[in-house]
Short mmCIF file of C-alpha atoms in Angstrom, two decimals:
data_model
loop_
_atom_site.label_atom_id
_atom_site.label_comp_id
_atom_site.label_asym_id
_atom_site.label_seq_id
_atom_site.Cartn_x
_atom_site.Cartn_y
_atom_site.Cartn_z
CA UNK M 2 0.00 0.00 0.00
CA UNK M 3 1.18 2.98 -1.13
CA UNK M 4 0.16 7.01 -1.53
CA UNK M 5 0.59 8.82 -4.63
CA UNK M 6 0.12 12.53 -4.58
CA UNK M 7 -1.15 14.72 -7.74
CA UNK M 8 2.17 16.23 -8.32
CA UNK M 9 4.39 13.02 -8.14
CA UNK M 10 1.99 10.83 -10.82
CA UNK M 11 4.29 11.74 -14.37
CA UNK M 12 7.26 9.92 -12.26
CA UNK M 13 4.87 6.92 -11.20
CA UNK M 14 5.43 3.83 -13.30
CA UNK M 15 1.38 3.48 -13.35
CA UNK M 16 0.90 7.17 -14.30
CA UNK M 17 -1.52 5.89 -16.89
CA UNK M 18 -3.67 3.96 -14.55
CA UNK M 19 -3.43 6.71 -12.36
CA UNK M 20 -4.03 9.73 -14.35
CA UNK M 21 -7.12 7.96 -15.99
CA UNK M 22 -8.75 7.51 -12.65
CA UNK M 23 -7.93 10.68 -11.14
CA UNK M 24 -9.55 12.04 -14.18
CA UNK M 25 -12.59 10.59 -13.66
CA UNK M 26 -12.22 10.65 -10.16
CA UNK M 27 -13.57 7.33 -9.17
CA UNK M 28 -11.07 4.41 -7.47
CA UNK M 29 -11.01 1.32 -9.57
CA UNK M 30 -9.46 -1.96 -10.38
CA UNK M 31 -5.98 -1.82 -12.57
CA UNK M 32 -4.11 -4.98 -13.62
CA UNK M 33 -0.43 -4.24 -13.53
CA UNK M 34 2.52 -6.28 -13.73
CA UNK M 35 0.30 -9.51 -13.86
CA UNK M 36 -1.13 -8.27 -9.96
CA UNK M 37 -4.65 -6.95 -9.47
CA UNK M 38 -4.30 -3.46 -7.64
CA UNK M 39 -7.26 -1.25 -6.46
CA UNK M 40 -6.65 2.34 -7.06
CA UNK M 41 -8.31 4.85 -3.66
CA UNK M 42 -8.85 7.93 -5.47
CA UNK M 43 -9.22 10.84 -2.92
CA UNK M 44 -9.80 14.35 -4.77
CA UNK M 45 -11.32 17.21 -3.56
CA UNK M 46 -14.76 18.37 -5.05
CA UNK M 47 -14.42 20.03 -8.21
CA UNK M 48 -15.29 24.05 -7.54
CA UNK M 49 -16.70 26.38 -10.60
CA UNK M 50 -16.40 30.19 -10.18
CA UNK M 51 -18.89 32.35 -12.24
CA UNK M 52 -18.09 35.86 -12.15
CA UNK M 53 -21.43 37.88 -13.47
CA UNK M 54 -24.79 37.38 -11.99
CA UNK M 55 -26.38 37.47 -15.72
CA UNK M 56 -29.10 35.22 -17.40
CA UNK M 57 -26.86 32.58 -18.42
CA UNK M 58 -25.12 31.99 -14.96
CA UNK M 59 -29.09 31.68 -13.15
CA UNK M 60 -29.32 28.31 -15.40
CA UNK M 61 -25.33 27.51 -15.35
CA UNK M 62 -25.57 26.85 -11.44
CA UNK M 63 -28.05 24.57 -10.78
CA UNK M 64 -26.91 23.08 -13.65
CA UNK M 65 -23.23 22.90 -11.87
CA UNK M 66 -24.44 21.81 -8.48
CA UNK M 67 -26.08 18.85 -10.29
CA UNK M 68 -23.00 17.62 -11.20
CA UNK M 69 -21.48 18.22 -8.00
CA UNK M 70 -19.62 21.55 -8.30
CA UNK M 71 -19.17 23.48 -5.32
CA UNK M 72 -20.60 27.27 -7.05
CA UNK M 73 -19.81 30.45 -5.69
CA UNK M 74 -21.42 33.74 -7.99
CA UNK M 75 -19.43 36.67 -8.00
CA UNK M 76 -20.57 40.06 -9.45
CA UNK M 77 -20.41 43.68 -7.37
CA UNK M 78 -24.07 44.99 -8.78
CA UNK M 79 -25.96 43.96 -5.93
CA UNK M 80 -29.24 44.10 -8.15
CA UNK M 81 -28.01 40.98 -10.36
CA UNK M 82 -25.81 39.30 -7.75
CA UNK M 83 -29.57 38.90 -5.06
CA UNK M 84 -30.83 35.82 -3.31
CA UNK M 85 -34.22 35.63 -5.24
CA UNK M 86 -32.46 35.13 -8.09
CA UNK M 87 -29.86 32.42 -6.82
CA UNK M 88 -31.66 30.74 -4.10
CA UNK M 89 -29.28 28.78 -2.68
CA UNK M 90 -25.77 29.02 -4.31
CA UNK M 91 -23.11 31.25 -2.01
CA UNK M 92 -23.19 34.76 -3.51
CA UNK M 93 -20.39 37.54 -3.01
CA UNK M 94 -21.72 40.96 -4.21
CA UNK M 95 -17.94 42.41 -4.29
CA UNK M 96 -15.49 43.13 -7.14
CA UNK M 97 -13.05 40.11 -8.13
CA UNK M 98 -10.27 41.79 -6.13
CA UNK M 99 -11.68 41.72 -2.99
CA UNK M 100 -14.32 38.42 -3.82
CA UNK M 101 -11.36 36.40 -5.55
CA UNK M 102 -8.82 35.64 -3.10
CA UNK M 103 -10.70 33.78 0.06
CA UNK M 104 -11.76 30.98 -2.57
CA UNK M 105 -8.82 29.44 -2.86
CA UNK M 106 -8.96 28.74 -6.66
CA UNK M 107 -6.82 26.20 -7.52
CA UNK M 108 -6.25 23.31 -10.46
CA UNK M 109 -9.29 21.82 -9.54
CA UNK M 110 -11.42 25.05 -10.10
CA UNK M 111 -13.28 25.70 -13.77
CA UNK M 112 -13.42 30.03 -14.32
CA UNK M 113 -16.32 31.52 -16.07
CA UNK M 114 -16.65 35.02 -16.78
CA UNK M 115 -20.04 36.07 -18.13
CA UNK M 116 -20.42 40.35 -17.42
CA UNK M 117 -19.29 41.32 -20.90
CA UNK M 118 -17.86 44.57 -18.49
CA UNK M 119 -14.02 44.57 -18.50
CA UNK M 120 -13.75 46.03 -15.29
CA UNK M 121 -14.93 42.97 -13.84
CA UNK M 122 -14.25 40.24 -15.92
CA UNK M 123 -10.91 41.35 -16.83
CA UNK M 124 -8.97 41.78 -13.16
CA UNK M 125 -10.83 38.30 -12.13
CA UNK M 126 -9.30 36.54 -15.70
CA UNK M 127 -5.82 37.56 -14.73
CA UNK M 128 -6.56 35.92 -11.08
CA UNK M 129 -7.45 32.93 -12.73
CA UNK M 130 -4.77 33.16 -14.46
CA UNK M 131 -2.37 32.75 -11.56
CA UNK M 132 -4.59 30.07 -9.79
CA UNK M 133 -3.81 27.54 -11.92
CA UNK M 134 -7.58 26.81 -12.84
CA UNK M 135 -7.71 23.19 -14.85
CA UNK M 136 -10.78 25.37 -17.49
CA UNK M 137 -11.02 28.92 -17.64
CA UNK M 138 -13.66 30.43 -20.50
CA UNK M 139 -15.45 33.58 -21.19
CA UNK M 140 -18.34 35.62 -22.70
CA UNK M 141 -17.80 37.15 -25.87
CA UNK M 142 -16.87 36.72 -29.52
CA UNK M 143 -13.94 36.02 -31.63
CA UNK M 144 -13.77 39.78 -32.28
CA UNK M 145 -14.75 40.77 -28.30
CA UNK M 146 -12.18 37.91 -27.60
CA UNK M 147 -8.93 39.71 -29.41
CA UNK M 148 -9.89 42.85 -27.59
CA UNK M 149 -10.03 41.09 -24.12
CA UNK M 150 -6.66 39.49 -24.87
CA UNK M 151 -5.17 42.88 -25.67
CA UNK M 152 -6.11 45.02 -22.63
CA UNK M 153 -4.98 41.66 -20.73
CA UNK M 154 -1.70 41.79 -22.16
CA UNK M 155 -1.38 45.51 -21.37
CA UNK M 156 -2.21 44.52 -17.64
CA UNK M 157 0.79 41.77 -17.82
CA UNK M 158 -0.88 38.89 -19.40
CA UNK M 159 1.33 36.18 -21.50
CA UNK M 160 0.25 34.90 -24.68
CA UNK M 161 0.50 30.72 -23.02
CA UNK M 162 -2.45 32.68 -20.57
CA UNK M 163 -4.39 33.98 -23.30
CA UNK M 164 -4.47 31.07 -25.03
CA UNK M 165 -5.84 28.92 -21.93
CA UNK M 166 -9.52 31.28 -22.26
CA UNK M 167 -12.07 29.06 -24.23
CA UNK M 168 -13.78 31.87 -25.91
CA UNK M 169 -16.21 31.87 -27.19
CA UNK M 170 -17.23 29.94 -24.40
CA UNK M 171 -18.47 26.47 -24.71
CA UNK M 172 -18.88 23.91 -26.78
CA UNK M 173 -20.48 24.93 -30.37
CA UNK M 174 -23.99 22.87 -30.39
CA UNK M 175 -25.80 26.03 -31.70
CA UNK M 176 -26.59 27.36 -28.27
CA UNK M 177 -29.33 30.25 -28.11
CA UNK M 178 -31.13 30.50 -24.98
CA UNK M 179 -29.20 31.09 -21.58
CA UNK M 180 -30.35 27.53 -20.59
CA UNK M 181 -28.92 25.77 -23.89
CA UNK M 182 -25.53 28.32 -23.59
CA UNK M 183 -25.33 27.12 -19.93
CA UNK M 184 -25.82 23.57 -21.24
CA UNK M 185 -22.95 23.92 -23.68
CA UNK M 186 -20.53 25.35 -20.95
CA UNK M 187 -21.01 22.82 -18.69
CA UNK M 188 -20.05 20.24 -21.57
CA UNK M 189 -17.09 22.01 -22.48
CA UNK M 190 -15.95 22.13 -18.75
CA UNK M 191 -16.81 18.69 -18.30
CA UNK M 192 -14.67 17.61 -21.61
CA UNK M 193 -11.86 19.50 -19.66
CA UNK M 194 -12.33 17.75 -16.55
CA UNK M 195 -12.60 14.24 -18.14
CA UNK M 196 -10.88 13.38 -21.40
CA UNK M 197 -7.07 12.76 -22.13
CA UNK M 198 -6.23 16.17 -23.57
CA UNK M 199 -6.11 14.83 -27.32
CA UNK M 200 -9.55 13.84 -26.83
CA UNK M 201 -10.69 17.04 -25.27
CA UNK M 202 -9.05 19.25 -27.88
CA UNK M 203 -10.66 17.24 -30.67
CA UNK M 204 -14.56 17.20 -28.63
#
């Protein structure tokens, strides 16, 4: 019996075994070496951050919590960001500078940013950016895209973090409606969270 932490699995001679499961995050049955081994896979509960109180994020997290996300809403204008409309997900009605930081994001948070306002979805992009989040993907497109990634630059963003937004944001099933757009970001995050990157980039 042995423990096998996140950061030490690309050295482990069963990093297959062992990145598959922790990427579906269920413990399983390998065969290795002729020997039957059960893999315990203890992960924490995946987190997703939506920054704007809008349309789109009222259907995103119920959606979310369904799938076992831990969701936390962010957006300063306390008329969006209200209890009636997000009975029961955690609300902060303070900008991303202040709201950000006590969440501990981390690789095992997905980033949405939904305002279409730079003054709040750009500052909370570039903490994403430093937090390591496994998806990150905002509002917006193509064209509203190549703007966002130039004032980001200006504010000390690198092209390798630029390149990590999925934007537009989710996967392209002809989404309309804030429930069908919600639908498709969830998929996209979930194709994140689950496939072997070739896979993923290819869904």
């Amino acid at each position: 019996q042995r423990l096998v932490k996140a950061k030490d699995i690309a050295a482990d001679p069963l990093r297959a075994d062992l990145t598959k499961q922790l990427r579906m995050g269920k413990s399983g049955m390998i065969e290795a070496g002729g020997k039957k081994l059960f893999l315990n896979v203890y992960a924490p509960t995946a987190k997703l951050v939506i920054v704007g109180a809008v349309h789109i994020s009222q259907a995103l997290a119920p959606l979310a919590r369904s799938l076992d996300y831990d969701v936390t809403v962010v957006d300063p204008r306390t008329a969006f960001a209200s209890p009636e409309r997000f009975p029961d997900v955690p609300l902060i009605a303070e900008w991303p500078d202040v709201a950000l930081p006590p969440l501990n994001i981390d690789h095992y948070t997905a980033f949405v940013a939904l305002t279409h306002d730079p003054k709040i979805d750009d500052p909370a992009l570039l903490h994403a950016f430093e937090r390591g989040c496994f998806y990150i993907g905002a509002l917006g497109s193509r064209k509203t895209h190549a703007k966002r990634g130039e004032r980001l630059k200006a504010q000390g963003a690198k092209d390798s973090d630029i390149a990590r937004i999925h934007a537009p944001i989710g996967l392209p099933i002809g989404a309309v409606s804030p429930s069908e757009i919600a639908v498709a970001i969830m998929a996209e995050i979930t194709a994140q969270l689950r496939l072997p990157k070739e896979k993923e980039e290819a869904a």
